[in-house]
PDB file of C-alpha atoms in Angstrom:
ATOM      1  CA  MET A   1     -77.733  -6.177  41.691  1.00 45.00           C
ATOM      2  CA  GLY A   2     -77.273  -4.887  45.218  1.00 44.00           C
ATOM      3  CA  LEU A   3     -80.924  -5.535  45.957  1.00 44.00           C
ATOM      4  CA  MET A   4     -80.325  -9.222  45.629  1.00 43.00           C
ATOM      5  CA  THR A   5     -77.818  -9.278  48.521  1.00 50.00           C
ATOM      6  CA  LEU A   6     -79.878  -7.602  51.219  1.00 53.00           C
ATOM      7  CA  GLU A   7     -80.110 -10.724  53.372  1.00 61.00           C
ATOM      8  CA  THR A   8     -77.147 -10.752  55.763  1.00 73.00           C
ATOM      9  CA  TYR A   9     -78.129 -13.688  57.989  1.00 79.00           C
ATOM     10  CA  VAL A  10     -75.450 -16.372  58.287  1.00 83.00           C
ATOM     11  CA  PRO A  11     -76.666 -19.647  59.877  1.00 87.00           C
ATOM     12  CA  GLY A  12     -74.597 -20.902  62.778  1.00 86.00           C
ATOM     13  CA  ARG A  13     -74.558 -22.487  66.226  1.00 88.00           C
ATOM     14  CA  SER A  14     -72.651 -19.826  68.142  1.00 90.00           C
ATOM     15  CA  PRO A  15     -73.806 -18.398  71.502  1.00 91.00           C
ATOM     16  CA  ILE A  16     -74.868 -15.212  69.699  1.00 93.00           C
ATOM     17  CA  HIS A  17     -77.009 -17.231  67.262  1.00 91.00           C
ATOM     18  CA  GLY A  18     -78.722 -18.955  70.188  1.00 89.00           C
ATOM     19  CA  TRP A  19     -79.308 -15.703  72.059  1.00 92.00           C
ATOM     20  CA  GLU A  20     -83.021 -14.944  72.532  1.00 91.00           C
ATOM     21  CA  PRO A  21     -83.806 -12.381  69.775  1.00 91.00           C
ATOM     22  CA  ARG A  22     -85.515  -9.800  71.993  1.00 92.00           C
ATOM     23  CA  GLN A  23     -82.745  -9.894  74.569  1.00 93.00           C
ATOM     24  CA  LYS A  24     -80.132  -9.718  71.817  1.00 94.00           C
ATOM     25  CA  LEU A  25     -81.813  -6.769  70.114  1.00 93.00           C
ATOM     26  CA  PHE A  26     -82.281  -4.800  73.334  1.00 94.00           C
ATOM     27  CA  SER A  27     -78.778  -5.523  74.654  1.00 95.00           C
ATOM     28  CA  LEU A  28     -76.859  -4.785  71.460  1.00 95.00           C
ATOM     29  CA  MET A  29     -78.886  -1.632  70.786  1.00 95.00           C
ATOM     30  CA  ALA A  30     -78.172  -0.442  74.336  1.00 96.00           C
ATOM     31  CA  LEU A  31     -74.470  -1.105  73.784  1.00 96.00           C
ATOM     32  CA  MET A  32     -74.550   0.792  70.469  1.00 96.00           C
ATOM     33  CA  PHE A  33     -76.099   3.846  72.136  1.00 96.00           C
ATOM     34  CA  ALA A  34     -73.555   3.632  74.952  1.00 95.00           C
ATOM     35  CA  LEU A  35     -70.660   3.515  72.488  1.00 95.00           C
ATOM     36  CA  ALA A  36     -72.113   6.446  70.558  1.00 94.00           C
ATOM     37  CA  MET A  37     -71.793   8.545  73.741  1.00 93.00           C
ATOM     38  CA  VAL A  38     -68.067   7.875  74.169  1.00 92.00           C
ATOM     39  CA  GLN A  39     -65.929  11.018  73.873  1.00 91.00           C
ATOM     40  CA  GLN A  40     -62.794   9.855  75.710  1.00 90.00           C
ATOM     41  CA  ALA A  41     -60.000   8.597  73.480  1.00 89.00           C
ATOM     42  CA  TRP A  42     -58.703   6.124  76.087  1.00 91.00           C
ATOM     43  CA  LEU A  43     -62.024   4.254  75.907  1.00 93.00           C
ATOM     44  CA  MET A  44     -61.316   3.289  72.294  1.00 93.00           C
ATOM     45  CA  VAL A  45     -59.209   0.283  73.314  1.00 94.00           C
ATOM     46  CA  PRO A  46     -61.877  -1.360  75.533  1.00 95.00           C
ATOM     47  CA  MET A  47     -64.568  -0.386  73.011  1.00 95.00           C
ATOM     48  CA  VAL A  48     -62.847  -2.097  70.102  1.00 95.00           C
ATOM     49  CA  SER A  49     -61.856  -5.040  72.324  1.00 96.00           C
ATOM     50  CA  VAL A  50     -65.470  -5.671  73.360  1.00 96.00           C
ATOM     51  CA  THR A  51     -66.585  -5.416  69.740  1.00 96.00           C
ATOM     52  CA  VAL A  52     -63.947  -7.876  68.546  1.00 96.00           C
ATOM     53  CA  LEU A  53     -64.826 -10.297  71.365  1.00 97.00           C
ATOM     54  CA  LEU A  54     -68.531 -10.223  70.480  1.00 96.00           C
ATOM     55  CA  TYR A  55     -67.741 -10.734  66.813  1.00 96.00           C
ATOM     56  CA  TRP A  56     -65.564 -13.718  67.717  1.00 96.00           C
ATOM     57  CA  LEU A  57     -68.388 -15.166  69.828  1.00 94.00           C
ATOM     58  CA  SER A  58     -70.795 -14.760  66.902  1.00 93.00           C
ATOM     59  CA  GLY A  59     -68.778 -17.184  64.782  1.00 92.00           C
ATOM     60  CA  LEU A  60     -69.213 -15.008  61.691  1.00 92.00           C
ATOM     61  CA  PRO A  61     -66.382 -15.238  59.140  1.00 92.00           C
ATOM     62  CA  LEU A  62     -63.955 -12.351  58.862  1.00 92.00           C
ATOM     63  CA  SER A  63     -64.779 -12.016  55.157  1.00 90.00           C
ATOM     64  CA  PHE A  64     -68.399 -11.257  56.123  1.00 91.00           C
ATOM     65  CA  LEU A  65     -67.257  -8.182  58.064  1.00 91.00           C
ATOM     66  CA  LEU A  66     -64.612  -7.017  55.608  1.00 90.00           C
ATOM     67  CA  GLN A  67     -66.984  -7.218  52.651  1.00 88.00           C
ATOM     68  CA  ARG A  68     -69.599  -5.073  54.372  1.00 88.00           C
ATOM     69  CA  LEU A  69     -67.192  -2.598  55.922  1.00 89.00           C
ATOM     70  CA  SER A  70     -65.421  -1.798  52.667  1.00 86.00           C
ATOM     71  CA  TYR A  71     -67.747   0.836  51.175  1.00 85.00           C
ATOM     72  CA  PRO A  72     -68.837   2.620  54.390  1.00 88.00           C
ATOM     73  CA  GLY A  73     -65.251   2.354  55.635  1.00 88.00           C
ATOM     74  CA  LEU A  74     -63.965   4.089  52.523  1.00 88.00           C
ATOM     75  CA  PHE A  75     -66.562   6.835  52.991  1.00 88.00           C
ATOM     76  CA  ILE A  76     -65.685   7.465  56.640  1.00 89.00           C
ATOM     77  CA  LEU A  77     -61.967   7.349  55.809  1.00 87.00           C
ATOM     78  CA  THR A  78     -62.318  10.112  53.244  1.00 87.00           C
ATOM     79  CA  ALA A  79     -64.341  12.127  55.775  1.00 84.00           C
ATOM     80  CA  VAL A  80     -61.829  11.979  58.661  1.00 88.00           C
ATOM     81  CA  ILE A  81     -58.423  11.512  57.026  1.00 88.00           C
ATOM     82  CA  LEU A  82     -57.763  15.266  56.927  1.00 86.00           C
ATOM     83  CA  LEU A  83     -58.819  16.006  60.520  1.00 87.00           C
ATOM     84  CA  PRO A  84     -55.317  15.613  62.068  1.00 87.00           C
ATOM     85  CA  PHE A  85     -53.959  18.163  59.591  1.00 86.00           C
ATOM     86  CA  VAL A  86     -56.660  20.844  59.682  1.00 83.00           C
ATOM     87  CA  SER A  87     -58.366  20.647  63.099  1.00 82.00           C
ATOM     88  CA  GLY A  88     -56.984  21.780  66.453  1.00 79.00           C
ATOM     89  CA  GLU A  89     -54.235  23.992  67.848  1.00 81.00           C
ATOM     90  CA  THR A  90     -51.848  21.643  69.717  1.00 82.00           C
ATOM     91  CA  VAL A  91     -49.075  20.666  67.302  1.00 81.00           C
ATOM     92  CA  LEU A  92     -47.700  17.139  67.722  1.00 81.00           C
ATOM     93  CA  GLY A  93     -45.316  17.198  64.794  1.00 81.00           C
ATOM     94  CA  GLN A  94     -44.467  19.196  61.713  1.00 80.00           C
ATOM     95  CA  TRP A  95     -42.705  18.235  58.497  1.00 81.00           C
ATOM     96  CA  GLY A  96     -42.464  21.210  56.208  1.00 75.00           C
ATOM     97  CA  TRP A  97     -45.967  22.381  55.438  1.00 78.00           C
ATOM     98  CA  LEU A  98     -47.494  19.200  56.940  1.00 80.00           C
ATOM     99  CA  THR A  99     -48.648  19.645  60.550  1.00 84.00           C
ATOM    100  CA  ILE A 100     -50.292  17.025  62.764  1.00 86.00           C
ATOM    101  CA  ARG A 101     -52.537  18.416  65.504  1.00 87.00           C
ATOM    102  CA  GLN A 102     -53.615  16.602  68.661  1.00 85.00           C
ATOM    103  CA  GLU A 103     -57.289  17.602  68.635  1.00 87.00           C
ATOM    104  CA  GLY A 104     -57.777  16.507  65.038  1.00 88.00           C
ATOM    105  CA  LEU A 105     -55.991  13.206  65.643  1.00 89.00           C
ATOM    106  CA  THR A 106     -58.159  12.528  68.701  1.00 90.00           C
ATOM    107  CA  ALA A 107     -61.319  13.330  66.750  1.00 90.00           C
ATOM    108  CA  MET A 108     -60.249  10.980  63.950  1.00 92.00           C
ATOM    109  CA  VAL A 109     -59.607   8.123  66.403  1.00 92.00           C
ATOM    110  CA  LEU A 110     -62.959   8.690  68.136  1.00 93.00           C
ATOM    111  CA  ILE A 111     -64.958   8.822  64.918  1.00 93.00           C
ATOM    112  CA  ALA A 112     -63.224   5.800  63.402  1.00 93.00           C
ATOM    113  CA  GLY A 113     -63.501   3.768  66.618  1.00 93.00           C
ATOM    114  CA  ARG A 114     -67.184   4.502  67.132  1.00 94.00           C
ATOM    115  CA  PHE A 115     -67.904   3.864  63.472  1.00 94.00           C
ATOM    116  CA  PHE A 116     -66.151   0.478  63.487  1.00 94.00           C
ATOM    117  CA  SER A 117     -67.691  -0.663  66.775  1.00 95.00           C
ATOM    118  CA  ILE A 118     -71.279   0.409  66.118  1.00 96.00           C
ATOM    119  CA  LEU A 119     -71.329  -0.858  62.547  1.00 94.00           C
ATOM    120  CA  THR A 120     -69.778  -4.176  63.569  1.00 95.00           C
ATOM    121  CA  LEU A 121     -72.365  -4.636  66.323  1.00 96.00           C
ATOM    122  CA  GLY A 122     -75.071  -4.003  63.738  1.00 94.00           C
ATOM    123  CA  PHE A 123     -73.583  -6.660  61.476  1.00 94.00           C
ATOM    124  CA  ILE A 124     -73.471  -9.069  64.422  1.00 95.00           C
ATOM    125  CA  LEU A 125     -77.138  -8.377  65.126  1.00 93.00           C
ATOM    126  CA  PHE A 126     -78.357  -8.861  61.563  1.00 91.00           C
ATOM    127  CA  GLY A 127     -75.822 -11.556  60.729  1.00 92.00           C
ATOM    128  CA  THR A 128     -77.014 -13.848  63.515  1.00 92.00           C
ATOM    129  CA  THR A 129     -80.757 -13.103  63.353  1.00 91.00           C
ATOM    130  CA  PRO A 130     -83.061 -13.615  60.339  1.00 89.00           C
ATOM    131  CA  PHE A 131     -84.876 -10.467  59.271  1.00 86.00           C
ATOM    132  CA  LEU A 132     -88.290 -12.017  59.915  1.00 85.00           C
ATOM    133  CA  THR A 133     -87.262 -12.924  63.457  1.00 88.00           C
ATOM    134  CA  MET A 134     -85.916  -9.408  63.950  1.00 88.00           C
ATOM    135  CA  VAL A 135     -89.190  -7.769  62.943  1.00 88.00           C
ATOM    136  CA  ASN A 136     -91.161 -10.209  65.087  1.00 87.00           C
ATOM    137  CA  SER A 137     -88.936  -9.328  68.055  1.00 88.00           C
ATOM    138  CA  LEU A 138     -89.493  -5.617  67.457  1.00 88.00           C
ATOM    139  CA  ARG A 139     -93.235  -6.232  67.391  1.00 87.00           C
ATOM    140  CA  ARG A 140     -93.081  -8.116  70.692  1.00 88.00           C
ATOM    141  CA  LEU A 141     -91.084  -5.231  72.151  1.00 86.00           C
ATOM    142  CA  GLY A 142     -93.864  -2.793  71.273  1.00 86.00           C
ATOM    143  CA  LEU A 143     -93.453  -1.868  67.598  1.00 86.00           C
ATOM    144  CA  PRO A 144     -96.910  -1.086  66.133  1.00 87.00           C
ATOM    145  CA  PRO A 145     -98.179  -3.980  63.972  1.00 82.00           C
ATOM    146  CA  LEU A 146     -98.680  -1.673  60.985  1.00 80.00           C
ATOM    147  CA  MET A 147     -95.029  -0.615  61.012  1.00 85.00           C
ATOM    148  CA  ALA A 148     -93.913  -4.243  61.334  1.00 83.00           C
ATOM    149  CA  ASP A 149     -96.066  -5.217  58.351  1.00 80.00           C
ATOM    150  CA  MET A 150     -94.724  -2.296  56.316  1.00 80.00           C
ATOM    151  CA  ALA A 151     -91.143  -3.330  57.088  1.00 81.00           C
ATOM    152  CA  LEU A 152     -91.784  -6.938  56.068  1.00 79.00           C
ATOM    153  CA  LEU A 153     -93.575  -6.000  52.854  1.00 78.00           C
ATOM    154  CA  ALA A 154     -90.950  -3.422  51.894  1.00 78.00           C
ATOM    155  CA  TYR A 155     -88.161  -5.927  52.517  1.00 78.00           C
ATOM    156  CA  ARG A 156     -89.965  -8.646  50.563  1.00 75.00           C
ATOM    157  CA  TYR A 157     -90.769  -6.521  47.532  1.00 76.00           C
ATOM    158  CA  LEU A 158     -87.343  -4.980  47.236  1.00 76.00           C
ATOM    159  CA  TYR A 159     -86.345  -8.407  45.932  1.00 75.00           C
ATOM    160  CA  ASP A 160     -89.289  -8.486  43.525  1.00 76.00           C
ATOM    161  CA  ILE A 161     -88.480  -5.008  42.264  1.00 77.00           C
ATOM    162  CA  GLY A 162     -84.857  -6.060  41.818  1.00 76.00           C
ATOM    163  CA  ASN A 163     -85.862  -9.121  39.798  1.00 78.00           C
ATOM    164  CA  THR A 164     -88.255  -7.103  37.653  1.00 78.00           C
ATOM    165  CA  PHE A 165     -85.653  -4.405  37.045  1.00 79.00           C
ATOM    166  CA  ARG A 166     -83.048  -6.961  36.025  1.00 80.00           C
ATOM    167  CA  THR A 167     -85.445  -8.659  33.610  1.00 81.00           C
ATOM    168  CA  MET A 168     -86.513  -5.371  32.029  1.00 77.00           C
ATOM    169  CA  HIS A 169     -82.925  -4.158  31.805  1.00 74.00           C
ATOM    170  CA  GLN A 170     -81.776  -7.320  30.050  1.00 80.00           C
ATOM    171  CA  ALA A 171     -84.662  -7.070  27.613  1.00 77.00           C
ATOM    172  CA  MET A 172     -83.817  -3.451  26.798  1.00 74.00           C
ATOM    173  CA  GLN A 173     -80.129  -4.286  26.378  1.00 72.00           C
ATOM    174  CA  LEU A 174     -81.089  -6.869  23.780  1.00 76.00           C
ATOM    175  CA  ARG A 175     -82.895  -4.053  21.982  1.00 69.00           C
ATOM    176  CA  GLY A 176     -79.820  -1.807  21.914  1.00 66.00           C
ATOM    177  CA  LEU A 177     -79.934   0.107  25.214  1.00 61.00           C
ATOM    178  CA  GLY A 178     -76.601   1.794  25.982  1.00 56.00           C
ATOM    179  CA  GLN A 179     -75.140   1.924  22.494  1.00 57.00           C
ATOM    180  CA  GLN A 180     -72.893   4.941  21.985  1.00 55.00           C
ATOM    181  CA  GLN A 181     -74.620   6.146  18.850  1.00 53.00           C
ATOM    182  CA  GLN A 182     -77.972   6.197  20.639  1.00 57.00           C
ATOM    183  CA  LYS A 183     -76.989   7.974  23.871  1.00 56.00           C
ATOM    184  CA  ARG A 184     -79.900  10.427  23.844  1.00 59.00           C
ATOM    185  CA  ARG A 185     -82.343   7.665  23.077  1.00 62.00           C
ATOM    186  CA  SER A 186     -80.830   5.557  25.873  1.00 66.00           C
ATOM    187  CA  ILE A 187     -81.670   8.276  28.417  1.00 72.00           C
ATOM    188  CA  GLN A 188     -85.281   8.209  27.250  1.00 74.00           C
ATOM    189  CA  GLN A 189     -85.301   4.423  27.512  1.00 72.00           C
ATOM    190  CA  TRP A 190     -83.946   4.564  31.065  1.00 74.00           C
ATOM    191  CA  ALA A 191     -86.693   7.013  32.017  1.00 78.00           C
ATOM    192  CA  PHE A 192     -89.263   4.694  30.448  1.00 78.00           C
ATOM    193  CA  LEU A 193     -87.802   1.703  32.311  1.00 76.00           C
ATOM    194  CA  LEU A 194     -87.933   3.418  35.715  1.00 80.00           C
ATOM    195  CA  GLY A 195     -91.437   4.771  35.128  1.00 82.00           C
ATOM    196  CA  ASN A 196     -92.685   1.370  34.016  1.00 80.00           C
ATOM    197  CA  LEU A 197     -91.060  -0.207  37.075  1.00 79.00           C
ATOM    198  CA  LEU A 198     -92.840   2.218  39.412  1.00 79.00           C
ATOM    199  CA  LEU A 199     -96.196   1.572  37.739  1.00 81.00           C
ATOM    200  CA  ARG A 200     -95.755  -2.188  37.931  1.00 78.00           C
ATOM    201  CA  SER A 201     -94.753  -1.950  41.584  1.00 76.00           C
ATOM    202  CA  TYR A 202     -97.823   0.136  42.419  1.00 77.00           C
ATOM    203  CA  GLU A 203    -100.174  -2.228  40.592  1.00 78.00           C
ATOM    204  CA  GLN A 204     -98.591  -5.230  42.280  1.00 76.00           C
ATOM    205  CA  SER A 205     -98.918  -3.615  45.714  1.00 76.00           C
ATOM    206  CA  GLN A 206    -102.648  -3.112  45.096  1.00 80.00           C
ATOM    207  CA  ARG A 207    -103.101  -6.757  44.107  1.00 81.00           C
ATOM    208  CA  VAL A 208    -101.140  -7.983  47.105  1.00 77.00           C
ATOM    209  CA  TYR A 209    -103.098  -5.802  49.526  1.00 76.00           C
ATOM    210  CA  GLN A 210    -106.438  -6.983  48.139  1.00 82.00           C
ATOM    211  CA  ALA A 211    -105.304 -10.599  48.414  1.00 80.00           C
ATOM    212  CA  MET A 212    -104.212 -10.004  52.016  1.00 76.00           C
ATOM    213  CA  VAL A 213    -107.571  -8.467  52.921  1.00 78.00           C
ATOM    214  CA  LEU A 214    -109.404 -11.448  51.407  1.00 82.00           C
ATOM    215  CA  ARG A 215    -107.293 -13.735  53.589  1.00 78.00           C
ATOM    216  CA  GLY A 216    -108.158 -11.872  56.787  1.00 75.00           C
ATOM    217  CA  TYR A 217    -105.473  -9.219  57.039  1.00 72.00           C
ATOM    218  CA  GLY A 218    -106.291  -6.632  59.693  1.00 66.00           C
ATOM    219  CA  GLN A 219    -108.177  -8.978  61.988  1.00 65.00           C
ATOM    220  CA  ALA A 220    -106.846  -9.361  65.507  1.00 58.00           C
ATOM    221  CA  VAL A 221    -104.829 -12.528  65.978  1.00 57.00           C
ATOM    222  CA  SER A 222    -103.450 -13.658  69.305  1.00 56.00           C
ATOM    223  CA  PRO A 223     -99.643 -13.946  69.157  1.00 53.00           C
ATOM    224  CA  GLN A 224     -98.251 -17.452  69.283  1.00 56.00           C
ATOM    225  CA  PRO A 225     -95.777 -18.165  72.076  1.00 56.00           C
ATOM    226  CA  SER A 226     -92.243 -18.595  70.827  1.00 53.00           C
ATOM    227  CA  PRO A 227     -90.502 -21.900  71.569  1.00 54.00           C
ATOM    228  CA  ARG A 228     -88.049 -21.771  74.447  1.00 53.00           C
ATOM    229  CA  THR A 229     -85.024 -23.875  75.242  1.00 48.00           C
ATOM    230  CA  GLU A 230     -83.733 -23.839  78.803  1.00 49.00           C
ATOM    231  CA  GLY A 231     -80.056 -24.112  77.880  1.00 51.00           C
ATOM    232  CA  LYS A 232     -80.282 -21.316  75.352  1.00 57.00           C
ATOM    233  CA  CYS A 233     -82.320 -19.170  77.758  1.00 67.00           C
ATOM    234  CA  SER A 234     -79.676 -19.413  80.483  1.00 72.00           C
ATOM    235  CA  THR A 235     -76.887 -18.591  78.019  1.00 78.00           C
ATOM    236  CA  GLY A 236     -78.883 -15.714  76.552  1.00 82.00           C
ATOM    237  CA  LEU A 237     -79.672 -14.312  79.988  1.00 89.00           C
ATOM    238  CA  GLY A 238     -75.996 -14.378  80.888  1.00 90.00           C
ATOM    239  CA  LEU A 239     -75.065 -12.585  77.669  1.00 92.00           C
ATOM    240  CA  THR A 240     -77.788 -10.011  78.273  1.00 94.00           C
ATOM    241  CA  VAL A 241     -76.540  -9.223  81.772  1.00 95.00           C
ATOM    242  CA  ILE A 242     -72.910  -8.998  80.637  1.00 95.00           C
ATOM    243  CA  VAL A 243     -73.593  -6.799  77.600  1.00 96.00           C
ATOM    244  CA  LEU A 244     -75.879  -4.452  79.540  1.00 96.00           C
ATOM    245  CA  ALA A 245     -73.288  -4.218  82.314  1.00 96.00           C
ATOM    246  CA  ILE A 246     -70.643  -3.300  79.728  1.00 96.00           C
ATOM    247  CA  ALA A 247     -72.951  -0.652  78.247  1.00 95.00           C
ATOM    248  CA  VAL A 248     -73.574   0.850  81.689  1.00 96.00           C
ATOM    249  CA  GLY A 249     -69.832   0.744  82.369  1.00 95.00           C
ATOM    250  CA  PHE A 250     -69.063   2.777  79.247  1.00 94.00           C
ATOM    251  CA  VAL A 251     -71.703   5.354  80.157  1.00 93.00           C
ATOM    252  CA  VAL A 252     -70.439   5.648  83.736  1.00 94.00           C
ATOM    253  CA  ALA A 253     -66.824   5.942  82.575  1.00 92.00           C
ATOM    254  CA  GLU A 254     -67.760   8.647  80.086  1.00 89.00           C
ATOM    255  CA  VAL A 255     -69.836  10.664  82.552  1.00 89.00           C
ATOM    256  CA  SER A 256     -67.540  10.392  85.559  1.00 85.00           C
ATOM    257  CA  LEU A 257     -64.193  11.032  83.838  1.00 72.00           C
TER     258      LEU A 257
END
């Protein structure tokens, strides 16, 4: 099931892996917002170049990116593939009834470039940082503790729900779910399966919350200082300065030109 492949973290020893999580999160998010503002087609080359360079520094395998870009890439391709033919007034070329227009082609390049760069930066962020570390960094940056706890619990129990669903589905298949001669009955069985899954999830959430309260959940706890390594801190600080400078450069180039 797709729920079983939510974890995208890939262990490694690259400079991006050793980057301090809060600095990494803030810097890459700032760069994503800067790239989202780009409206000039000539900025696509430096945008994609910076993205490719950061991905190379992360040490993540190319298959990691291609596997995760396939489905959203197919969606965005179907959304923009017709733009050069239907949008704009400046004709670049015409072959019979097929006409390519400059404005539509520019819009397609901008959308595809921003999509690739922003999504790849997101994969770099989550591929080099464990989810628990990411949530902890968000909390240290000011995320309310309740929202951090909700994110952790939701992430954790998506796996439990996936396991429960798979077990129930296998059991129902052994009892004839999906047979052609019982199509109407199969729909009823699917409805029963989903309803039972929701009830089990609700009951489990109540038990987990009560267990957490008994163990002191909700009481104020002083945050523990995170371990620091001087070499990694200096490298992370350099990356932070460079990435933020690049983000500011894109914004300045977009606003001034």
